[in-house]
mmCIF file with all atom_site columns, N, CA, C and O in Angstrom:
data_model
loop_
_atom_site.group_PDB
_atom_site.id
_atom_site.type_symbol
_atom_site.label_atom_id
_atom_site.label_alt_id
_atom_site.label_comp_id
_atom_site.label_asym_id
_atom_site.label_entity_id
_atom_site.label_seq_id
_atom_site.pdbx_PDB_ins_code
_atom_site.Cartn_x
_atom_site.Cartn_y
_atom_site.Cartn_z
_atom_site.occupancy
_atom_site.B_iso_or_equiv
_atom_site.pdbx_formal_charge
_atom_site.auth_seq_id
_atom_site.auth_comp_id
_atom_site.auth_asym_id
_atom_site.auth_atom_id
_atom_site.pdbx_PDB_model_num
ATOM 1   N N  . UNK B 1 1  ? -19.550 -1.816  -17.599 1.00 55.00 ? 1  UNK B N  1
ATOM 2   C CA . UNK B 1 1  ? -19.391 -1.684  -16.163 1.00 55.00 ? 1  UNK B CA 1
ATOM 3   C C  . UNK B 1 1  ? -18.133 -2.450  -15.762 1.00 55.00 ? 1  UNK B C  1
ATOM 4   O O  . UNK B 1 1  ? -18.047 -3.672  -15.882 1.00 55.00 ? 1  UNK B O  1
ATOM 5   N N  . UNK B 1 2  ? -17.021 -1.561  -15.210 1.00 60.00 ? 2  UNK B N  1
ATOM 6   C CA . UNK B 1 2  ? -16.106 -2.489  -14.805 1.00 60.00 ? 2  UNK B CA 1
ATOM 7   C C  . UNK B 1 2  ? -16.057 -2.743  -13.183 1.00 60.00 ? 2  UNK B C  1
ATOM 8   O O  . UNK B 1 2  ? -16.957 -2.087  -12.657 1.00 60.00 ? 2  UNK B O  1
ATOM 9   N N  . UNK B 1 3  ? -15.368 -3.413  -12.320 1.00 61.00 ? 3  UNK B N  1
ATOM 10  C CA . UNK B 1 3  ? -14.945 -3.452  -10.714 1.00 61.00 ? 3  UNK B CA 1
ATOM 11  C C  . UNK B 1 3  ? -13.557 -3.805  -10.887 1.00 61.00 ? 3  UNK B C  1
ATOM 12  O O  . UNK B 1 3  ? -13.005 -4.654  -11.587 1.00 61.00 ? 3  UNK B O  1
ATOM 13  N N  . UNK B 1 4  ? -13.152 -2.984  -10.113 1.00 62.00 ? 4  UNK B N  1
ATOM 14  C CA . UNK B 1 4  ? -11.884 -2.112  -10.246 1.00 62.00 ? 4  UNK B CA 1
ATOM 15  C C  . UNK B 1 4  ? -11.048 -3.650  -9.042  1.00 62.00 ? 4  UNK B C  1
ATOM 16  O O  . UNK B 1 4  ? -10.430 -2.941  -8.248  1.00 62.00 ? 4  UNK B O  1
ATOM 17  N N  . UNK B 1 5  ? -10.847 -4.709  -8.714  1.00 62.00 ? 5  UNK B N  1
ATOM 18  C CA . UNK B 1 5  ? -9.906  -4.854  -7.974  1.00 62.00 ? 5  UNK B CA 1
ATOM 19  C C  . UNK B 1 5  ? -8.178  -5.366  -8.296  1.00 62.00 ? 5  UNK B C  1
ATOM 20  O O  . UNK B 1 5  ? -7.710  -5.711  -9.381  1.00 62.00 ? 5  UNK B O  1
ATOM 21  N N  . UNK B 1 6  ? -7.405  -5.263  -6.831  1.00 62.00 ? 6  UNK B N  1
ATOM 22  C CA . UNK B 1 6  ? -6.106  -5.215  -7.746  1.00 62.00 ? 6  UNK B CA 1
ATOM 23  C C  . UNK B 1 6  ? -5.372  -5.304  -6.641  1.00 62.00 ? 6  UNK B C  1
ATOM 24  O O  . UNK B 1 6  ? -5.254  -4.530  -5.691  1.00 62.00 ? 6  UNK B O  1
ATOM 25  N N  . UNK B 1 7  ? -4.749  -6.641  -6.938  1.00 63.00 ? 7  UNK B N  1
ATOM 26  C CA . UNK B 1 7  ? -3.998  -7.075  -5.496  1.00 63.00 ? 7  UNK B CA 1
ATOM 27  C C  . UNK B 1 7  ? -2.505  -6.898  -6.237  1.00 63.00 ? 7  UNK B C  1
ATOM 28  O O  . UNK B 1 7  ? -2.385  -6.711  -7.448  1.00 63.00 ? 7  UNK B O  1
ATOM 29  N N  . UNK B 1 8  ? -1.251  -7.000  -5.178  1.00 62.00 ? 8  UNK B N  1
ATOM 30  C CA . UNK B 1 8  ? -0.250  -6.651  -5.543  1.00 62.00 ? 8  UNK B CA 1
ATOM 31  C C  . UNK B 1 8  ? 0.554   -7.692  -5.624  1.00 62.00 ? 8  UNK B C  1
ATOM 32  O O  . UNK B 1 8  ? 0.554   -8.246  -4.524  1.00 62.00 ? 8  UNK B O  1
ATOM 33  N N  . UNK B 1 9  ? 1.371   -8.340  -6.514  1.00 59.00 ? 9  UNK B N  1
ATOM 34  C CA . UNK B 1 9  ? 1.855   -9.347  -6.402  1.00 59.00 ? 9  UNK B CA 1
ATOM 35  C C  . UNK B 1 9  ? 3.877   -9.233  -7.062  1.00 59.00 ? 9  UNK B C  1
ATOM 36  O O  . UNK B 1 9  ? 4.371   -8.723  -8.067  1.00 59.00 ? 9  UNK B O  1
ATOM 37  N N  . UNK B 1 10 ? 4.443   -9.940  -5.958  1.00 60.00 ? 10 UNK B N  1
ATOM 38  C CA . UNK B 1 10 ? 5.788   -9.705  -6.289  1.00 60.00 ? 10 UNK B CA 1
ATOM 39  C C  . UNK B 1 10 ? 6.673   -11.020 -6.504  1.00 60.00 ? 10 UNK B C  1
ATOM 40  O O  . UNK B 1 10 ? 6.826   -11.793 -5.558  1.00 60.00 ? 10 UNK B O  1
ATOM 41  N N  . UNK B 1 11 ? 7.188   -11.243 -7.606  1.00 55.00 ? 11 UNK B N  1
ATOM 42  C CA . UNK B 1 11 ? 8.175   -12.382 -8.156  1.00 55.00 ? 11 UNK B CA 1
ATOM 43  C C  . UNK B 1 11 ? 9.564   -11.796 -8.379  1.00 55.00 ? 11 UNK B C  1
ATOM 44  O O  . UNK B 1 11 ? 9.841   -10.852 -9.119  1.00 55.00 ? 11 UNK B O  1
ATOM 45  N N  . UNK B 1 12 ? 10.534  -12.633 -7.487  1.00 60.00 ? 12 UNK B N  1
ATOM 46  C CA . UNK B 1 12 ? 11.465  -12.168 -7.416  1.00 60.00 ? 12 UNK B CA 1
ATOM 47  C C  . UNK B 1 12 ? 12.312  -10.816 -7.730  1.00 60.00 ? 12 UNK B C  1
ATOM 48  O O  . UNK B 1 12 ? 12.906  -10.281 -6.793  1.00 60.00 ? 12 UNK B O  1
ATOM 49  N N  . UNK B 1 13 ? 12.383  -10.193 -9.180  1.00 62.00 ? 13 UNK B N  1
ATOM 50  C CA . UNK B 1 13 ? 12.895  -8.718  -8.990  1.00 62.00 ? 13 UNK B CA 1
ATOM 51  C C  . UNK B 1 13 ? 11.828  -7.504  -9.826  1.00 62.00 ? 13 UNK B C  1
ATOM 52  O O  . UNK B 1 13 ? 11.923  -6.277  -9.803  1.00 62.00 ? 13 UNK B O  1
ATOM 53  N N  . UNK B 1 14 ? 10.711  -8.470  -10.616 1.00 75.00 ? 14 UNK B N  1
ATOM 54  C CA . UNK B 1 14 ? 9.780   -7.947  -11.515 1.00 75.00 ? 14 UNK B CA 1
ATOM 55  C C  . UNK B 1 14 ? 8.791   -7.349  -10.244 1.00 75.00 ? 14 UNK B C  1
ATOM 56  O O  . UNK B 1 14 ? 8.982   -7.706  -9.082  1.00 75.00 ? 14 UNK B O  1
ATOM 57  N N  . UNK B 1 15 ? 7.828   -6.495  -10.592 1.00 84.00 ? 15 UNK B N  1
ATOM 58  C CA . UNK B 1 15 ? 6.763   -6.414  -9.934  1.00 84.00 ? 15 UNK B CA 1
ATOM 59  C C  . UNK B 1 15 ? 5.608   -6.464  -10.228 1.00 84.00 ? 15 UNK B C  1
ATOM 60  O O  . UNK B 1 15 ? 5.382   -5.396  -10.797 1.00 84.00 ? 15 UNK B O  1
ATOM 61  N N  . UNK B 1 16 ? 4.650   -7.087  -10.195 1.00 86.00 ? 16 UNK B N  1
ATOM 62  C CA . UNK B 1 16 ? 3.296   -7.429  -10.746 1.00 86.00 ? 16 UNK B CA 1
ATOM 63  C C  . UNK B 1 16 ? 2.005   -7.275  -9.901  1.00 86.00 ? 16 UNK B C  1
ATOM 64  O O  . UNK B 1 16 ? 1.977   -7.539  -8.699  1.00 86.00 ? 16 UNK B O  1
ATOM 65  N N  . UNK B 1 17 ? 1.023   -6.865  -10.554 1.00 89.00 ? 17 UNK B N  1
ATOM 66  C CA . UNK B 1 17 ? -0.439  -6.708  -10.460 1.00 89.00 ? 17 UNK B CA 1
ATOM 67  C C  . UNK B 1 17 ? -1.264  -7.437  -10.929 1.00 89.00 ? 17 UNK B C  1
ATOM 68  O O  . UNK B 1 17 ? -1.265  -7.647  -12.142 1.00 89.00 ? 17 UNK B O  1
ATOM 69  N N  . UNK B 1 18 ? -2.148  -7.996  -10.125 1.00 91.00 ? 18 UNK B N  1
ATOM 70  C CA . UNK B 1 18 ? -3.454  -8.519  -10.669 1.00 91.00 ? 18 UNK B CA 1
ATOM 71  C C  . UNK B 1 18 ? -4.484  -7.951  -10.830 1.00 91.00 ? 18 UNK B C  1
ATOM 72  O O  . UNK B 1 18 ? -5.018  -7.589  -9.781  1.00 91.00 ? 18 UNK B O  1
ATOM 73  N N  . UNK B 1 19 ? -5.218  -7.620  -12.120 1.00 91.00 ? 19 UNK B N  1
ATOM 74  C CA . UNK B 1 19 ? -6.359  -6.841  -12.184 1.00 91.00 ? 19 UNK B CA 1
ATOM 75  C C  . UNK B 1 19 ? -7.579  -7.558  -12.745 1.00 91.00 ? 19 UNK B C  1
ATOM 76  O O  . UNK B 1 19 ? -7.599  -8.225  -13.780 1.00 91.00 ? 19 UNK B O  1
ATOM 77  N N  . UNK B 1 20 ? -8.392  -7.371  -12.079 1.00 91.00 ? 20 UNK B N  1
ATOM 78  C CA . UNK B 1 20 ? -9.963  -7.839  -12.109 1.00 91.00 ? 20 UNK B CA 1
ATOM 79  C C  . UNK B 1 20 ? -11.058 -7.173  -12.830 1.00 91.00 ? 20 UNK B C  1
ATOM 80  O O  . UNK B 1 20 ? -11.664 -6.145  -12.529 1.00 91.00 ? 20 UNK B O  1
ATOM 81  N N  . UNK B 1 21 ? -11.208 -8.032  -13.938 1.00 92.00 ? 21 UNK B N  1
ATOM 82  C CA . UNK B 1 21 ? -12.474 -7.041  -14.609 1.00 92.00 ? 21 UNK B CA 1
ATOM 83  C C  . UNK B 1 21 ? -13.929 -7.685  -14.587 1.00 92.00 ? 21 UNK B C  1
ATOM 84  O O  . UNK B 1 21 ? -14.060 -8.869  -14.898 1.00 92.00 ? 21 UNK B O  1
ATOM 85  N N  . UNK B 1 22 ? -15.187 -6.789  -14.163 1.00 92.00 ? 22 UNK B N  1
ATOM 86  C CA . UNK B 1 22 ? -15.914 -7.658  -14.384 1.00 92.00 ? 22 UNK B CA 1
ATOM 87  C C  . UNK B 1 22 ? -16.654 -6.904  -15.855 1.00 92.00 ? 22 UNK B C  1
ATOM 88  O O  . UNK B 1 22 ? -16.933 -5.705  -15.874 1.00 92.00 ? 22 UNK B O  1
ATOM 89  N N  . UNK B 1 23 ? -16.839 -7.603  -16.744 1.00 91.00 ? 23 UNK B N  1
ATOM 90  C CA . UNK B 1 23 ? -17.696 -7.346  -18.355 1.00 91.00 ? 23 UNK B CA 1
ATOM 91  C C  . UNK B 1 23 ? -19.225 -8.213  -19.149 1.00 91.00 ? 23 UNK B C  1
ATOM 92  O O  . UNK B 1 23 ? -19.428 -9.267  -19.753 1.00 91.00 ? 23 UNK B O  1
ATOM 93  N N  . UNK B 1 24 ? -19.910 -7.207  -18.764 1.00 91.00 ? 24 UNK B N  1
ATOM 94  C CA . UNK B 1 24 ? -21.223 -7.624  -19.482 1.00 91.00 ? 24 UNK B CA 1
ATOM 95  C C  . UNK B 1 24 ? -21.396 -8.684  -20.781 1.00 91.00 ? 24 UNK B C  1
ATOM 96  O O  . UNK B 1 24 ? -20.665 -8.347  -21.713 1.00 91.00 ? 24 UNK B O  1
ATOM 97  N N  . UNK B 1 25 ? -22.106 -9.750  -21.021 1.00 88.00 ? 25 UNK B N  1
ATOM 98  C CA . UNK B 1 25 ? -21.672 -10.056 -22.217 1.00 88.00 ? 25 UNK B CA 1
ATOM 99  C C  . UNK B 1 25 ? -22.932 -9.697  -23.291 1.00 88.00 ? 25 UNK B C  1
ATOM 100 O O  . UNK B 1 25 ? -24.138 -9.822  -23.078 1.00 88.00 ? 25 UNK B O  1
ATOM 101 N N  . UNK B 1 26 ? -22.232 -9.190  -24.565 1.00 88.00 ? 26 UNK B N  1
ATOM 102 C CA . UNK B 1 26 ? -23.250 -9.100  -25.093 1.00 88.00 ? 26 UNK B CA 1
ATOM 103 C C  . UNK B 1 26 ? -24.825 -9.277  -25.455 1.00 88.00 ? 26 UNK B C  1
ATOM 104 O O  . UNK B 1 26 ? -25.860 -8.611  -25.446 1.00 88.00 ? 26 UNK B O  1
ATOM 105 N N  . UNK B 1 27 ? -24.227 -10.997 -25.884 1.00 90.00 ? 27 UNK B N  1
ATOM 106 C CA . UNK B 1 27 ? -25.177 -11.903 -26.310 1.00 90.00 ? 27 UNK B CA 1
ATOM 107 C C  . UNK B 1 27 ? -26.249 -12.122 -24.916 1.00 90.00 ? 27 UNK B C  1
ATOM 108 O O  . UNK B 1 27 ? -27.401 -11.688 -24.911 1.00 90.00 ? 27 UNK B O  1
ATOM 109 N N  . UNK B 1 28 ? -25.457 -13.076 -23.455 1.00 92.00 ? 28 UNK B N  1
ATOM 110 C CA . UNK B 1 28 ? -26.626 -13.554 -23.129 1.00 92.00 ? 28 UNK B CA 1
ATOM 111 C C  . UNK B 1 28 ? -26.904 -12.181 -21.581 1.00 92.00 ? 28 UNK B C  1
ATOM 112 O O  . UNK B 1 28 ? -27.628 -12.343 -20.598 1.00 92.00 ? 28 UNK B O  1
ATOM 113 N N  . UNK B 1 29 ? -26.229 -11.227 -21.842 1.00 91.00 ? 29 UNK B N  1
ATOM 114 C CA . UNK B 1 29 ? -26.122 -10.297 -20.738 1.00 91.00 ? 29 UNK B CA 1
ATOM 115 C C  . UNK B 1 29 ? -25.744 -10.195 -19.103 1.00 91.00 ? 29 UNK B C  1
ATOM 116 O O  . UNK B 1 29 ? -25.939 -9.371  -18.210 1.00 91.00 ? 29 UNK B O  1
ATOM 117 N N  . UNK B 1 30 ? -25.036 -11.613 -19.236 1.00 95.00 ? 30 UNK B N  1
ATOM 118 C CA . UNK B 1 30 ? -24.719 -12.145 -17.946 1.00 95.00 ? 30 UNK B CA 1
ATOM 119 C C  . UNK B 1 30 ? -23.223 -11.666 -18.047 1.00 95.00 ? 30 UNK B C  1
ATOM 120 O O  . UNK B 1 30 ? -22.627 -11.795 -19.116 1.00 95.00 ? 30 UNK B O  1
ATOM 121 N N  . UNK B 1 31 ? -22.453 -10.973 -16.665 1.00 93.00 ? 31 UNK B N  1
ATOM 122 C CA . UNK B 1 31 ? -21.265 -10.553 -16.681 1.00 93.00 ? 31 UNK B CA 1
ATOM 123 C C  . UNK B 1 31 ? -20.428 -11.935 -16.120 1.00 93.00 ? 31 UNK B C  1
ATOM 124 O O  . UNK B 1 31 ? -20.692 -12.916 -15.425 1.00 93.00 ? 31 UNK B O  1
ATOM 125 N N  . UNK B 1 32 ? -19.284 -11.409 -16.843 1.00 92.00 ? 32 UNK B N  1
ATOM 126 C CA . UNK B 1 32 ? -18.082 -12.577 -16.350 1.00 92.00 ? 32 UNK B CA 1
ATOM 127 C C  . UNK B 1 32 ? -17.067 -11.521 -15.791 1.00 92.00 ? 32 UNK B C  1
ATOM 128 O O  . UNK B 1 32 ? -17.038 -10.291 -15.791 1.00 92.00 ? 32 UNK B O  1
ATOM 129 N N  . UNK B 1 33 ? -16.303 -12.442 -15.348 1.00 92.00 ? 33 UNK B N  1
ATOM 130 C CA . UNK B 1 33 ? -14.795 -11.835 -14.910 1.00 92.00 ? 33 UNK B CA 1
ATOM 131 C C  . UNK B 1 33 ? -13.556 -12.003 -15.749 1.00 92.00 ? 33 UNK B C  1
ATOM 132 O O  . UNK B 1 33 ? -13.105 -13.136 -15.916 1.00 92.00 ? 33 UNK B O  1
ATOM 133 N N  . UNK B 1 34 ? -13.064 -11.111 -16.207 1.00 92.00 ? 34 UNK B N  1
ATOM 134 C CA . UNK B 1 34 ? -11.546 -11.270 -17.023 1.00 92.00 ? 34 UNK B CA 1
ATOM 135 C C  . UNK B 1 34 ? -10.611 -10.620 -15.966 1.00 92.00 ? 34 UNK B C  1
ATOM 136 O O  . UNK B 1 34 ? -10.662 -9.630  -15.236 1.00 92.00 ? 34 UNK B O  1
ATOM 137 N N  . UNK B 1 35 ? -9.664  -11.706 -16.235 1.00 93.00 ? 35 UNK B N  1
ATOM 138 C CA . UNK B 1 35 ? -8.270  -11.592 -15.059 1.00 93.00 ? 35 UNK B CA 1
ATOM 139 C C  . UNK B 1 35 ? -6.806  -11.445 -15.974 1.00 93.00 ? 35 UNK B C  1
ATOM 140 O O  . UNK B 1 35 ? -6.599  -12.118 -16.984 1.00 93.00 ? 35 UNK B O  1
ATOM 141 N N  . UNK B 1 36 ? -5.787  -10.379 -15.388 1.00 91.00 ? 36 UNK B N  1
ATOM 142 C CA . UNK B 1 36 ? -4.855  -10.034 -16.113 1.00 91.00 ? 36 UNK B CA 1
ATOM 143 C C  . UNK B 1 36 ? -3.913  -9.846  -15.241 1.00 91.00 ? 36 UNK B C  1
ATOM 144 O O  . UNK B 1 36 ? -4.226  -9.217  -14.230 1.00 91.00 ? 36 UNK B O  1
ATOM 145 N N  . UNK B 1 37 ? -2.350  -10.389 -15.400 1.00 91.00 ? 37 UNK B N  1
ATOM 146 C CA . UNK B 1 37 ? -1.373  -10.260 -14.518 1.00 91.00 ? 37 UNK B CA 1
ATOM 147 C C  . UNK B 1 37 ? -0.522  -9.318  -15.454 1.00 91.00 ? 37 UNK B C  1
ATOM 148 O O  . UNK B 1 37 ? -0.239  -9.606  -16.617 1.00 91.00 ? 37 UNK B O  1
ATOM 149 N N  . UNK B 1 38 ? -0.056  -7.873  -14.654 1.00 90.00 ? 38 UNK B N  1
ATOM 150 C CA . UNK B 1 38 ? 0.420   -7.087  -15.279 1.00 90.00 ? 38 UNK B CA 1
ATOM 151 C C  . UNK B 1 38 ? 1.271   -5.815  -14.632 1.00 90.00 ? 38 UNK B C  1
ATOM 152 O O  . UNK B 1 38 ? 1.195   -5.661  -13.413 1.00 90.00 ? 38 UNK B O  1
ATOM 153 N N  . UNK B 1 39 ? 2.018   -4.970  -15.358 1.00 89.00 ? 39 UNK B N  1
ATOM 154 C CA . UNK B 1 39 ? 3.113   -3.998  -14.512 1.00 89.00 ? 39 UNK B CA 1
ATOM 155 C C  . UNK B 1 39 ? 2.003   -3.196  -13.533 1.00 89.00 ? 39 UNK B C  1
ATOM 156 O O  . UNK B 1 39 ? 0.876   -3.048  -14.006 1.00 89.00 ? 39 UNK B O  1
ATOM 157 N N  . UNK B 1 40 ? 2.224   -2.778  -12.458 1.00 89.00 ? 40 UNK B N  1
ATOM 158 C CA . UNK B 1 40 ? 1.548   -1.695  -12.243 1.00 89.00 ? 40 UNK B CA 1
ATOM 159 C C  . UNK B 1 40 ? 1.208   -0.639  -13.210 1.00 89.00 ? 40 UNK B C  1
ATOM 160 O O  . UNK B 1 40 ? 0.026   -0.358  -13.408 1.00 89.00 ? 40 UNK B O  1
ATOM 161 N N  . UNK B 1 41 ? 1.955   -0.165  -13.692 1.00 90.00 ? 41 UNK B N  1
ATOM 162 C CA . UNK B 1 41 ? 1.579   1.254   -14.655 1.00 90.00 ? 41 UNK B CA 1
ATOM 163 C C  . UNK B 1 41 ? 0.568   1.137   -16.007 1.00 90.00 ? 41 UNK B C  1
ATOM 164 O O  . UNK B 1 41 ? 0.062   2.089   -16.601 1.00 90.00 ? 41 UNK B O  1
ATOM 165 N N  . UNK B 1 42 ? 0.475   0.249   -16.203 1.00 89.00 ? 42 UNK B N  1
ATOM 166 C CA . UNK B 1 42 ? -0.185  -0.504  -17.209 1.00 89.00 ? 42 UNK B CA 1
ATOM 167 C C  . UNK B 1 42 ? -2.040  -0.981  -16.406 1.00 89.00 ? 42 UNK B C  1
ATOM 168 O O  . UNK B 1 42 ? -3.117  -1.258  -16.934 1.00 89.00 ? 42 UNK B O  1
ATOM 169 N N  . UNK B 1 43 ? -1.755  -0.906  -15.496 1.00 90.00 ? 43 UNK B N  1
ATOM 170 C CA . UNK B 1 43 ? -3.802  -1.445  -14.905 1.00 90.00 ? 43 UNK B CA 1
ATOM 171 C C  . UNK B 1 43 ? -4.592  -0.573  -14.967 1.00 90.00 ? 43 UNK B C  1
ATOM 172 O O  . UNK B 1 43 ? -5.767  -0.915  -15.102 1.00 90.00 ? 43 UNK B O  1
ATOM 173 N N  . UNK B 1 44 ? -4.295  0.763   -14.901 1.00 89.00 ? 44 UNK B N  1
ATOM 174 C CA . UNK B 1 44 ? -5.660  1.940   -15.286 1.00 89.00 ? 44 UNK B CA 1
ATOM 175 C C  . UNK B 1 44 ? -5.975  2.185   -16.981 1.00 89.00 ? 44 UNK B C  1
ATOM 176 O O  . UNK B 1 44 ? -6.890  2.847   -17.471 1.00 89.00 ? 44 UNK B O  1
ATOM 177 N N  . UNK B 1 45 ? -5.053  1.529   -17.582 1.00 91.00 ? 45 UNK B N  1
ATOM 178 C CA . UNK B 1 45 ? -5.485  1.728   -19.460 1.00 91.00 ? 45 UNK B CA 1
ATOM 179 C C  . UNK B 1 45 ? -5.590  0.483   -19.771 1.00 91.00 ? 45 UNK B C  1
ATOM 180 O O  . UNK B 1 45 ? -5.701  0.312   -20.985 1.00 91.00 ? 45 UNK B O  1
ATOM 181 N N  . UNK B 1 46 ? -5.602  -0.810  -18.905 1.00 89.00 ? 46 UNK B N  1
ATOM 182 C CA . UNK B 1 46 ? -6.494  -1.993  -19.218 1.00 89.00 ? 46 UNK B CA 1
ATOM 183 C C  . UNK B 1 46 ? -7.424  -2.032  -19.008 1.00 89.00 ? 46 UNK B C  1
ATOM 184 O O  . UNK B 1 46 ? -8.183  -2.593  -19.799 1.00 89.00 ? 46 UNK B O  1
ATOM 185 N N  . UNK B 1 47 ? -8.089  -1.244  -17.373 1.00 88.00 ? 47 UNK B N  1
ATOM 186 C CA . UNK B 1 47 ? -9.193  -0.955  -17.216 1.00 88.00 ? 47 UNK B CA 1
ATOM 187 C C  . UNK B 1 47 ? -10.172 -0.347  -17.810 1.00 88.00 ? 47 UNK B C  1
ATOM 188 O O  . UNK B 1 47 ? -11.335 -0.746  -17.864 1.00 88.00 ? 47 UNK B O  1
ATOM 189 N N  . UNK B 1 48 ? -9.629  0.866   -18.381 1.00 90.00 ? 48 UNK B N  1
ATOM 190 C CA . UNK B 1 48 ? -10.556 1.801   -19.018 1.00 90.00 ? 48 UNK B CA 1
ATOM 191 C C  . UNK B 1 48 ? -10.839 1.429   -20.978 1.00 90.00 ? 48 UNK B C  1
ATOM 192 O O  . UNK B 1 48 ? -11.258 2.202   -21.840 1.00 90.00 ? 48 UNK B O  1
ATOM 193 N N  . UNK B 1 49 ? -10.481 0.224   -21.082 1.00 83.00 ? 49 UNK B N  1
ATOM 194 C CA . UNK B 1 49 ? -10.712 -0.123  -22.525 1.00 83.00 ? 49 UNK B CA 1
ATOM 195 C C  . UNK B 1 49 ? -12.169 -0.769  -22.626 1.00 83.00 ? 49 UNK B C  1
ATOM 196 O O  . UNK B 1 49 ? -12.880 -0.676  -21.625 1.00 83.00 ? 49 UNK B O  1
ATOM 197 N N  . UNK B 1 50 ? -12.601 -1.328  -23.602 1.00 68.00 ? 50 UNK B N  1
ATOM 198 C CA . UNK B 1 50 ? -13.342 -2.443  -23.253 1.00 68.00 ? 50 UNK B CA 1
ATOM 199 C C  . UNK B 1 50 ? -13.524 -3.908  -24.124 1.00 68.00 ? 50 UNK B C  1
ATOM 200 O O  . UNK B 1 50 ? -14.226 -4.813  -23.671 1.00 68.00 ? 50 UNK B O  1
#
């Protein structure tokens, strides 16, 4: 199960995204959040991995 959020973030001439995952954990089945700063074009095939 992921949640999709994704704020937009800009440093001087690069442009960057923050994407929010939330992921089940195996073992004790409690979800966490994994956080990734990244190009725009690149956040829908980080998302959809697991």
């Amino acid at each position: 199960m992921a949640k999709k959020t994704v704020a937009s973030l800009q440093t001087s001439s690069k442009r960057l995204t923050k994407a929010i995952k939330m992921v089940k954990s195996p073992k004790s089945g409690a979800y966490t959040f994994v956080e990734s700063v990244m190009a725009p074009e690149l956040v829908s095939e980080w998302l959809a991995k697991k």
